[in-house]
């Protein structure tokens, strides 16, 4: 599903070049729910941006469903991203004066294909994220947890192959965070949605079935629930 080979990212600042990703190899299977953890500045958001085709690597390859993202022309990559990748951010990034329904439908307009079939999907999506009855509410009147639900529904409106989330619970208190994580688990379990979630929170990471620990632009640990001793590894992470 997601195949990353020798992924390298350098940022130039003046004369100074910093290597933020140092040749990462990573394979994520269809339907996996992966958490990415690691210290601030270790390159987690940079990786997510590259996986989503929002930025280009300095070197290396990123394949999503056998489509080589880094070889696409910019326009082609934009269209691929709209149709195949859903993003959720820490600060929701909604359009504040639009309603719940308008925000969720927004990506469909960008693609010029708002059909009745999709409109039905929007109703279903609103229900599936637990916002029934709030279709016409302006999103700036909602709680943080509700706004993040809108953002998740918007990310899923095009049936993306992959859902990428960068600290989706970073602005939420524990109980709202848990609601969002339960939602991710539901989409992962029921729709076999592939999810890659960056988080600082071991509680959030515990919802994933694989945790990748980043350090200094490289993968330091990669543990899977199926490996056994998962709880022990989690405890080590927290130490
Ligand atoms: N556009 C950019 N230009 C220059 N340097 C950048 C750019 N984006 C990121 N960096 C640098 O790359 C490094 C990794 O940043 P990144 O945002 O990926 O870290 P992170 O692991 O997501 O951190 P955090 O947990 O704080 O969100 C940092 O040193 C950052 O300053
Ligand atoms: Mg980050």
PDB file of C-alpha atoms and ligand atoms in Angstrom:
ATOM      1  CA  UNK A   1       0.000   0.000   0.000  1.00  0.00           C
ATOM      2  CA  UNK A   2       2.568   2.584   1.144  1.00  0.00           C
ATOM      3  CA  UNK A   3       6.133   1.852   0.192  1.00  0.00           C
ATOM      4  CA  UNK A   4       8.927   4.223   1.089  1.00  0.00           C
ATOM      5  CA  UNK A   5      12.491   3.644  -0.080  1.00  0.00           C
ATOM      6  CA  UNK A   6      15.547   5.562   1.016  1.00  0.00           C
ATOM      7  CA  UNK A   7      13.457   8.650   1.718  1.00  0.00           C
ATOM      8  CA  UNK A   8      15.648  11.678   2.277  1.00  0.00           C
ATOM      9  CA  UNK A   9      14.662  15.258   2.963  1.00  0.00           C
ATOM     10  CA  UNK A  10      17.038  18.169   3.265  1.00  0.00           C
ATOM     11  CA  UNK A  11      16.058  21.725   4.034  1.00  0.00           C
ATOM     12  CA  UNK A  12      18.287  24.561   2.929  1.00  0.00           C
ATOM     13  CA  UNK A  13      18.452  27.642   5.091  1.00  0.00           C
ATOM     14  CA  UNK A  14      20.883  30.097   3.577  1.00  0.00           C
ATOM     15  CA  UNK A  15      24.088  28.138   3.089  1.00  0.00           C
ATOM     16  CA  UNK A  16      23.188  25.654   5.772  1.00  0.00           C
ATOM     17  CA  UNK A  17      21.578  22.349   4.802  1.00  0.00           C
ATOM     18  CA  UNK A  18      19.883  20.160   7.387  1.00  0.00           C
ATOM     19  CA  UNK A  19      19.042  16.541   6.724  1.00  0.00           C
ATOM     20  CA  UNK A  20      15.662  16.043   8.352  1.00  0.00           C
ATOM     21  CA  UNK A  21      14.935  12.551   6.989  1.00  0.00           C
ATOM     22  CA  UNK A  22      17.958  10.325   6.604  1.00  0.00           C
ATOM     23  CA  UNK A  23      17.105   7.595   4.129  1.00  0.00           C
ATOM     24  CA  UNK A  24      13.961   6.019   5.538  1.00  0.00           C
ATOM     25  CA  UNK A  25      12.641   2.630   4.423  1.00  0.00           C
ATOM     26  CA  UNK A  26       9.096   1.887   5.429  1.00  0.00           C
ATOM     27  CA  UNK A  27       6.293  -0.388   4.351  1.00  0.00           C
ATOM     28  CA  UNK A  28       2.703   0.072   5.464  1.00  0.00           C
ATOM     29  CA  UNK A  29       0.130  -2.538   4.540  1.00  0.00           C
ATOM     30  CA  UNK A  30      -3.436  -1.907   3.494  1.00  0.00           C
ATOM     31  CA  UNK A  31      -5.659  -1.565   6.533  1.00  0.00           C
ATOM     32  CA  UNK A  32      -2.863  -0.937   9.045  1.00  0.00           C
ATOM     33  CA  UNK A  33      -3.292   1.639  11.794  1.00  0.00           C
ATOM     34  CA  UNK A  34       0.179   3.045  12.458  1.00  0.00           C
ATOM     35  CA  UNK A  35       1.218   5.565  15.101  1.00  0.00           C
ATOM     36  CA  UNK A  36       4.388   7.599  14.622  1.00  0.00           C
ATOM     37  CA  UNK A  37       6.016   8.903  17.768  1.00  0.00           C
ATOM     38  CA  UNK A  38       9.300  10.614  18.569  1.00  0.00           C
ATOM     39  CA  UNK A  39      10.834  13.785  19.963  1.00  0.00           C
ATOM     40  CA  UNK A  40       9.997  17.225  18.636  1.00  0.00           C
ATOM     41  CA  UNK A  41      11.996  17.956  15.489  1.00  0.00           C
ATOM     42  CA  UNK A  42      12.667  14.297  14.686  1.00  0.00           C
ATOM     43  CA  UNK A  43      10.944  14.599  11.297  1.00  0.00           C
ATOM     44  CA  UNK A  44       7.455  13.142  11.902  1.00  0.00           C
ATOM     45  CA  UNK A  45       5.457  15.925  10.243  1.00  0.00           C
ATOM     46  CA  UNK A  46       7.961  16.098   7.405  1.00  0.00           C
ATOM     47  CA  UNK A  47       7.410  12.393   6.753  1.00  0.00           C
ATOM     48  CA  UNK A  48       3.627  12.828   6.787  1.00  0.00           C
ATOM     49  CA  UNK A  49       3.809  15.744   4.333  1.00  0.00           C
ATOM     50  CA  UNK A  50       5.888  13.623   1.975  1.00  0.00           C
ATOM     51  CA  UNK A  51       3.577  10.589   2.317  1.00  0.00           C
ATOM     52  CA  UNK A  52       0.684  12.850   1.383  1.00  0.00           C
ATOM     53  CA  UNK A  53       2.448  14.422  -1.583  1.00  0.00           C
ATOM     54  CA  UNK A  54       2.311  17.896  -0.020  1.00  0.00           C
ATOM     55  CA  UNK A  55       6.055  18.203  -0.423  1.00  0.00           C
ATOM     56  CA  UNK A  56       8.738  16.414  -2.439  1.00  0.00           C
ATOM     57  CA  UNK A  57      11.694  14.430  -1.105  1.00  0.00           C
ATOM     58  CA  UNK A  58      15.286  15.350  -1.803  1.00  0.00           C
ATOM     59  CA  UNK A  59      15.906  11.714  -2.659  1.00  0.00           C
ATOM     60  CA  UNK A  60      14.156   8.371  -2.493  1.00  0.00           C
ATOM     61  CA  UNK A  61      10.757   7.031  -3.564  1.00  0.00           C
ATOM     62  CA  UNK A  62       7.228   7.109  -2.181  1.00  0.00           C
ATOM     63  CA  UNK A  63       4.743   4.709  -3.678  1.00  0.00           C
ATOM     64  CA  UNK A  64       1.054   4.652  -2.794  1.00  0.00           C
ATOM     65  CA  UNK A  65      -0.847   1.782  -4.375  1.00  0.00           C
ATOM     66  CA  UNK A  66       1.954   1.427  -6.909  1.00  0.00           C
ATOM     67  CA  UNK A  67       1.768   5.107  -7.850  1.00  0.00           C
ATOM     68  CA  UNK A  68       5.143   6.778  -7.574  1.00  0.00           C
ATOM     69  CA  UNK A  69       4.267  10.132  -5.978  1.00  0.00           C
ATOM     70  CA  UNK A  70       7.653  11.760  -6.411  1.00  0.00           C
ATOM     71  CA  UNK A  71       7.686  11.122 -10.174  1.00  0.00           C
ATOM     72  CA  UNK A  72       4.302  12.733 -10.842  1.00  0.00           C
ATOM     73  CA  UNK A  73       3.910  16.166 -12.350  1.00  0.00           C
ATOM     74  CA  UNK A  74       2.610  18.674  -9.842  1.00  0.00           C
ATOM     75  CA  UNK A  75      -0.923  18.796 -11.249  1.00  0.00           C
ATOM     76  CA  UNK A  76      -1.099  15.012 -11.408  1.00  0.00           C
ATOM     77  CA  UNK A  77       0.078  14.794  -7.804  1.00  0.00           C
ATOM     78  CA  UNK A  78      -2.550  17.304  -6.664  1.00  0.00           C
ATOM     79  CA  UNK A  79      -5.329  15.278  -8.278  1.00  0.00           C
ATOM     80  CA  UNK A  80      -3.926  12.030  -6.892  1.00  0.00           C
ATOM     81  CA  UNK A  81      -3.773  13.574  -3.433  1.00  0.00           C
ATOM     82  CA  UNK A  82      -7.367  14.832  -3.557  1.00  0.00           C
ATOM     83  CA  UNK A  83      -8.696  11.442  -4.599  1.00  0.00           C
ATOM     84  CA  UNK A  84      -6.547   9.149  -2.507  1.00  0.00           C
ATOM     85  CA  UNK A  85      -5.320  10.857   0.617  1.00  0.00           C
ATOM     86  CA  UNK A  86      -7.196  12.351   3.544  1.00  0.00           C
ATOM     87  CA  UNK A  87      -5.492  14.743   5.963  1.00  0.00           C
ATOM     88  CA  UNK A  88      -6.382  15.593   9.545  1.00  0.00           C
ATOM     89  CA  UNK A  89      -4.409  18.262  11.416  1.00  0.00           C
ATOM     90  CA  UNK A  90      -4.028  19.272  15.047  1.00  0.00           C
ATOM     91  CA  UNK A  91      -5.793  22.609  14.463  1.00  0.00           C
ATOM     92  CA  UNK A  92      -8.677  21.153  12.351  1.00  0.00           C
ATOM     93  CA  UNK A  93      -8.147  23.654   9.478  1.00  0.00           C
ATOM     94  CA  UNK A  94     -11.854  24.089   8.781  1.00  0.00           C
ATOM     95  CA  UNK A  95     -13.472  27.052   7.076  1.00  0.00           C
ATOM     96  CA  UNK A  96     -14.951  28.736  10.163  1.00  0.00           C
ATOM     97  CA  UNK A  97     -17.920  30.517   8.605  1.00  0.00           C
ATOM     98  CA  UNK A  98     -19.120  27.484   6.655  1.00  0.00           C
ATOM     99  CA  UNK A  99     -21.460  24.854   8.087  1.00  0.00           C
ATOM    100  CA  UNK A 100     -20.621  21.283   9.036  1.00  0.00           C
ATOM    101  CA  UNK A 101     -22.047  19.988   5.764  1.00  0.00           C
ATOM    102  CA  UNK A 102     -20.356  22.665   3.643  1.00  0.00           C
ATOM    103  CA  UNK A 103     -16.970  21.934   5.197  1.00  0.00           C
ATOM    104  CA  UNK A 104     -17.313  18.206   4.625  1.00  0.00           C
ATOM    105  CA  UNK A 105     -18.445  18.685   1.018  1.00  0.00           C
ATOM    106  CA  UNK A 106     -15.677  21.170   0.261  1.00  0.00           C
ATOM    107  CA  UNK A 107     -13.169  18.700  -1.274  1.00  0.00           C
ATOM    108  CA  UNK A 108     -15.864  17.449  -3.653  1.00  0.00           C
ATOM    109  CA  UNK A 109     -16.317  20.907  -5.142  1.00  0.00           C
ATOM    110  CA  UNK A 110     -12.587  21.145  -5.677  1.00  0.00           C
ATOM    111  CA  UNK A 111     -12.857  18.028  -7.790  1.00  0.00           C
ATOM    112  CA  UNK A 112     -15.994  19.230  -9.564  1.00  0.00           C
ATOM    113  CA  UNK A 113     -18.023  16.103  -8.868  1.00  0.00           C
ATOM    114  CA  UNK A 114     -20.719  16.824  -6.328  1.00  0.00           C
ATOM    115  CA  UNK A 115     -23.332  14.207  -7.186  1.00  0.00           C
ATOM    116  CA  UNK A 116     -26.428  13.007  -5.353  1.00  0.00           C
ATOM    117  CA  UNK A 117     -24.636   9.839  -4.516  1.00  0.00           C
ATOM    118  CA  UNK A 118     -21.909  11.835  -2.799  1.00  0.00           C
ATOM    119  CA  UNK A 119     -24.471  14.030  -1.045  1.00  0.00           C
ATOM    120  CA  UNK A 120     -25.885  10.892   0.512  1.00  0.00           C
ATOM    121  CA  UNK A 121     -22.406   9.938   1.544  1.00  0.00           C
ATOM    122  CA  UNK A 122     -22.121  13.265   3.352  1.00  0.00           C
ATOM    123  CA  UNK A 123     -25.231  12.531   5.386  1.00  0.00           C
ATOM    124  CA  UNK A 124     -23.875   9.095   6.219  1.00  0.00           C
ATOM    125  CA  UNK A 125     -20.507  10.563   7.102  1.00  0.00           C
ATOM    126  CA  UNK A 126     -22.093  13.111   9.419  1.00  0.00           C
ATOM    127  CA  UNK A 127     -23.886  10.301  11.187  1.00  0.00           C
ATOM    128  CA  UNK A 128     -20.836   8.060  11.315  1.00  0.00           C
ATOM    129  CA  UNK A 129     -18.774  10.736  13.069  1.00  0.00           C
ATOM    130  CA  UNK A 130     -21.604  11.350  15.522  1.00  0.00           C
ATOM    131  CA  UNK A 131     -22.681  14.819  14.369  1.00  0.00           C
ATOM    132  CA  UNK A 132     -26.266  14.024  13.348  1.00  0.00           C
ATOM    133  CA  UNK A 133     -28.538  17.051  13.498  1.00  0.00           C
ATOM    134  CA  UNK A 134     -25.625  19.487  13.193  1.00  0.00           C
ATOM    135  CA  UNK A 135     -25.498  19.599   9.365  1.00  0.00           C
ATOM    136  CA  UNK A 136     -26.323  23.303   9.149  1.00  0.00           C
ATOM    137  CA  UNK A 137     -24.390  24.507  12.174  1.00  0.00           C
ATOM    138  CA  UNK A 138     -21.460  26.845  11.534  1.00  0.00           C
ATOM    139  CA  UNK A 139     -18.311  25.048  12.608  1.00  0.00           C
ATOM    140  CA  UNK A 140     -16.926  27.967  14.657  1.00  0.00           C
ATOM    141  CA  UNK A 141     -19.808  27.337  17.071  1.00  0.00           C
ATOM    142  CA  UNK A 142     -18.719  23.754  17.746  1.00  0.00           C
ATOM    143  CA  UNK A 143     -16.438  22.344  20.447  1.00  0.00           C
ATOM    144  CA  UNK A 144     -12.875  21.301  19.576  1.00  0.00           C
ATOM    145  CA  UNK A 145     -13.836  17.635  19.574  1.00  0.00           C
ATOM    146  CA  UNK A 146     -16.795  18.290  17.288  1.00  0.00           C
ATOM    147  CA  UNK A 147     -14.631  20.362  14.935  1.00  0.00           C
ATOM    148  CA  UNK A 148     -12.143  17.537  14.708  1.00  0.00           C
ATOM    149  CA  UNK A 149     -15.022  15.165  13.827  1.00  0.00           C
ATOM    150  CA  UNK A 150     -15.937  17.508  10.965  1.00  0.00           C
ATOM    151  CA  UNK A 151     -12.304  17.486   9.839  1.00  0.00           C
ATOM    152  CA  UNK A 152     -12.259  13.676   9.891  1.00  0.00           C
ATOM    153  CA  UNK A 153     -15.486  13.464   7.871  1.00  0.00           C
ATOM    154  CA  UNK A 154     -14.034  15.955   5.378  1.00  0.00           C
ATOM    155  CA  UNK A 155     -10.855  13.875   5.121  1.00  0.00           C
ATOM    156  CA  UNK A 156     -12.923  10.772   4.355  1.00  0.00           C
ATOM    157  CA  UNK A 157     -15.363  12.283   1.861  1.00  0.00           C
ATOM    158  CA  UNK A 158     -13.434  11.117  -1.196  1.00  0.00           C
ATOM    159  CA  UNK A 159     -13.008   7.581   0.187  1.00  0.00           C
ATOM    160  CA  UNK A 160      -9.246   8.000   0.466  1.00  0.00           C
ATOM    161  CA  UNK A 161      -6.966   5.008   0.429  1.00  0.00           C
ATOM    162  CA  UNK A 162      -4.952   6.522   3.255  1.00  0.00           C
ATOM    163  CA  UNK A 163      -5.843   8.772   6.168  1.00  0.00           C
ATOM    164  CA  UNK A 164      -2.911  10.847   7.444  1.00  0.00           C
ATOM    165  CA  UNK A 165      -3.308  12.583  10.811  1.00  0.00           C
ATOM    166  CA  UNK A 166      -0.765  14.921  12.399  1.00  0.00           C
ATOM    167  CA  UNK A 167      -1.393  15.115  16.156  1.00  0.00           C
ATOM    168  CA  UNK A 168      -5.165  14.952  15.660  1.00  0.00           C
ATOM    169  CA  UNK A 169      -5.802  14.937  19.405  1.00  0.00           C
ATOM    170  CA  UNK A 170      -3.106  17.488  20.310  1.00  0.00           C
ATOM    171  CA  UNK A 171      -5.611  20.253  21.059  1.00  0.00           C
ATOM    172  CA  UNK A 172      -8.171  18.096  22.830  1.00  0.00           C
ATOM    173  CA  UNK A 173      -8.649  17.081  26.440  1.00  0.00           C
ATOM    174  CA  UNK A 174      -8.455  13.410  27.335  1.00  0.00           C
ATOM    175  CA  UNK A 175     -12.121  12.558  26.940  1.00  0.00           C
ATOM    176  CA  UNK A 176     -12.509  14.368  23.602  1.00  0.00           C
ATOM    177  CA  UNK A 177      -9.246  12.789  22.439  1.00  0.00           C
ATOM    178  CA  UNK A 178     -10.593   9.377  23.322  1.00  0.00           C
ATOM    179  CA  UNK A 179     -13.755   9.998  21.272  1.00  0.00           C
ATOM    180  CA  UNK A 180     -11.629  10.866  18.243  1.00  0.00           C
ATOM    181  CA  UNK A 181      -9.424   7.805  18.714  1.00  0.00           C
ATOM    182  CA  UNK A 182     -12.458   5.551  19.042  1.00  0.00           C
ATOM    183  CA  UNK A 183     -13.635   7.014  15.744  1.00  0.00           C
ATOM    184  CA  UNK A 184     -10.303   6.227  14.067  1.00  0.00           C
ATOM    185  CA  UNK A 185     -10.471   2.686  15.453  1.00  0.00           C
ATOM    186  CA  UNK A 186     -13.978   2.299  14.082  1.00  0.00           C
ATOM    187  CA  UNK A 187     -13.010   3.396  10.552  1.00  0.00           C
ATOM    188  CA  UNK A 188      -9.936   1.206  10.761  1.00  0.00           C
ATOM    189  CA  UNK A 189     -11.916  -1.842  11.929  1.00  0.00           C
ATOM    190  CA  UNK A 190     -15.098  -1.494   9.900  1.00  0.00           C
ATOM    191  CA  UNK A 191     -13.807   0.056   6.670  1.00  0.00           C
ATOM    192  CA  UNK A 192     -10.249  -1.311   6.775  1.00  0.00           C
ATOM    193  CA  UNK A 193      -9.078   2.284   6.471  1.00  0.00           C
ATOM    194  CA  UNK A 194      -5.300   2.638   6.428  1.00  0.00           C
ATOM    195  CA  UNK A 195      -4.315   5.257   9.012  1.00  0.00           C
ATOM    196  CA  UNK A 196      -0.970   6.896   9.747  1.00  0.00           C
ATOM    197  CA  UNK A 197      -1.178   9.065  12.858  1.00  0.00           C
ATOM    198  CA  UNK A 198       1.585  11.191  14.351  1.00  0.00           C
ATOM    199  CA  UNK A 199       1.191  11.636  18.090  1.00  0.00           C
ATOM    200  CA  UNK A 200       3.092  12.655  21.211  1.00  0.00           C
ATOM    201  CA  UNK A 201       0.641  10.814  23.383  1.00  0.00           C
ATOM    202  CA  UNK A 202       1.279   7.195  24.327  1.00  0.00           C
ATOM    203  CA  UNK A 203      -2.409   6.891  25.170  1.00  0.00           C
ATOM    204  CA  UNK A 204      -3.299   7.812  21.581  1.00  0.00           C
ATOM    205  CA  UNK A 205      -0.574   5.565  20.152  1.00  0.00           C
ATOM    206  CA  UNK A 206      -2.053   2.670  22.130  1.00  0.00           C
ATOM    207  CA  UNK A 207      -5.044   2.684  19.759  1.00  0.00           C
ATOM    208  CA  UNK A 208      -2.796   1.802  16.796  1.00  0.00           C
ATOM    209  CA  UNK A 209      -1.639  -1.710  16.001  1.00  0.00           C
ATOM    210  CA  UNK A 210       1.875  -0.640  15.134  1.00  0.00           C
ATOM    211  CA  UNK A 211       4.068   2.073  16.629  1.00  0.00           C
ATOM    212  CA  UNK A 212       7.077   3.552  14.877  1.00  0.00           C
ATOM    213  CA  UNK A 213       9.473   5.563  16.983  1.00  0.00           C
ATOM    214  CA  UNK A 214      11.426   8.281  15.207  1.00  0.00           C
ATOM    215  CA  UNK A 215      14.730   9.675  16.367  1.00  0.00           C
ATOM    216  CA  UNK A 216      16.841  12.198  14.475  1.00  0.00           C
ATOM    217  CA  UNK A 217      15.228  11.644  11.105  1.00  0.00           C
ATOM    218  CA  UNK A 218      15.450   7.878  11.204  1.00  0.00           C
ATOM    219  CA  UNK A 219      13.324   4.986  12.434  1.00  0.00           C
ATOM    220  CA  UNK A 220      14.560   3.950  15.860  1.00  0.00           C
ATOM    221  CA  UNK A 221      11.949   1.310  16.700  1.00  0.00           C
ATOM    222  CA  UNK A 222       9.109  -0.337  14.833  1.00  0.00           C
ATOM    223  CA  UNK A 223       6.864  -2.557  16.910  1.00  0.00           C
ATOM    224  CA  UNK A 224       3.653  -4.313  16.052  1.00  0.00           C
ATOM    225  CA  UNK A 225       0.880  -5.579  18.279  1.00  0.00           C
ATOM    226  CA  UNK A 226       1.345  -8.973  16.647  1.00  0.00           C
ATOM    227  CA  UNK A 227       5.018  -9.142  17.735  1.00  0.00           C
ATOM    228  CA  UNK A 228       4.008 -10.070  21.267  1.00  0.00           C
ATOM    229  CA  UNK A 229       5.403  -8.159  24.238  1.00  0.00           C
ATOM    230  CA  UNK A 230       3.564  -5.113  22.858  1.00  0.00           C
ATOM    231  CA  UNK A 231       2.649  -3.907  26.320  1.00  0.00           C
ATOM    232  CA  UNK A 232       6.265  -4.274  27.427  1.00  0.00           C
ATOM    233  CA  UNK A 233       7.467  -2.217  24.450  1.00  0.00           C
ATOM    234  CA  UNK A 234       4.842   0.428  25.217  1.00  0.00           C
ATOM    235  CA  UNK A 235       6.088   0.598  28.796  1.00  0.00           C
ATOM    236  CA  UNK A 236       9.647   1.080  27.502  1.00  0.00           C
ATOM    237  CA  UNK A 237       8.462   3.924  25.294  1.00  0.00           C
ATOM    238  CA  UNK A 238       7.019   5.666  28.303  1.00  0.00           C
ATOM    239  CA  UNK A 239      10.131   5.192  30.421  1.00  0.00           C
TER     240      UNK A 239
HETATM  241  N1  LIG B   1      10.020  24.059   5.581  1.00  0.00           N
HETATM  242  C1  LIG B   1      11.072  23.875   6.383  1.00  0.00           C
HETATM  243  N2  LIG B   1      12.211  24.575   6.206  1.00  0.00           N
HETATM  244  C2  LIG B   1      13.280  24.387   7.000  1.00  0.00           C
HETATM  245  N3  LIG B   1      13.339  23.491   7.996  1.00  0.00           N
HETATM  246  C3  LIG B   1      12.235  22.770   8.235  1.00  0.00           C
HETATM  247  C4  LIG B   1      11.041  22.909   7.444  1.00  0.00           C
HETATM  248  N4  LIG B   1      10.110  22.042   7.906  1.00  0.00           N
HETATM  249  C5  LIG B   1      10.696  21.395   8.936  1.00  0.00           C
HETATM  250  N5  LIG B   1      11.962  21.830   9.137  1.00  0.00           N
HETATM  251  C6  LIG B   1      12.892  21.313  10.160  1.00  0.00           C
HETATM  252  O1  LIG B   1      12.888  19.913  10.086  1.00  0.00           O
HETATM  253  C7  LIG B   1      12.992  19.322  11.369  1.00  0.00           C
HETATM  254  C8  LIG B   1      11.874  18.341  11.568  1.00  0.00           C
HETATM  255  O2  LIG B   1      10.636  19.020  11.579  1.00  0.00           O
HETATM  256  P1  LIG B   1       9.249  18.265  11.737  1.00  0.00           P
HETATM  257  O3  LIG B   1       8.212  19.320  11.725  1.00  0.00           O
HETATM  258  O4  LIG B   1       9.151  17.180  10.752  1.00  0.00           O
HETATM  259  O5  LIG B   1       9.399  17.641  13.208  1.00  0.00           O
HETATM  260  P2  LIG B   1       8.342  16.891  14.095  1.00  0.00           P
HETATM  261  O6  LIG B   1       8.928  15.566  14.445  1.00  0.00           O
HETATM  262  O7  LIG B   1       7.013  16.886  13.407  1.00  0.00           O
HETATM  263  O8  LIG B   1       8.294  17.803  15.395  1.00  0.00           O
HETATM  264  P3  LIG B   1       7.064  18.180  16.362  1.00  0.00           P
HETATM  265  O9  LIG B   1       6.875  16.983  17.241  1.00  0.00           O
HETATM  266  O10 LIG B   1       7.551  19.361  17.115  1.00  0.00           O
HETATM  267  O11 LIG B   1       5.866  18.474  15.524  1.00  0.00           O
HETATM  268  C9  LIG B   1      12.984  20.482  12.353  1.00  0.00           C
HETATM  269  O12 LIG B   1      14.315  20.731  12.737  1.00  0.00           O
HETATM  270  C10 LIG B   1      12.428  21.625  11.557  1.00  0.00           C
HETATM  271  O13 LIG B   1      12.949  22.851  11.994  1.00  0.00           O
HETATM  272 MG1  LIG B   2       5.195  17.787  13.847  1.00  0.00          MG
END
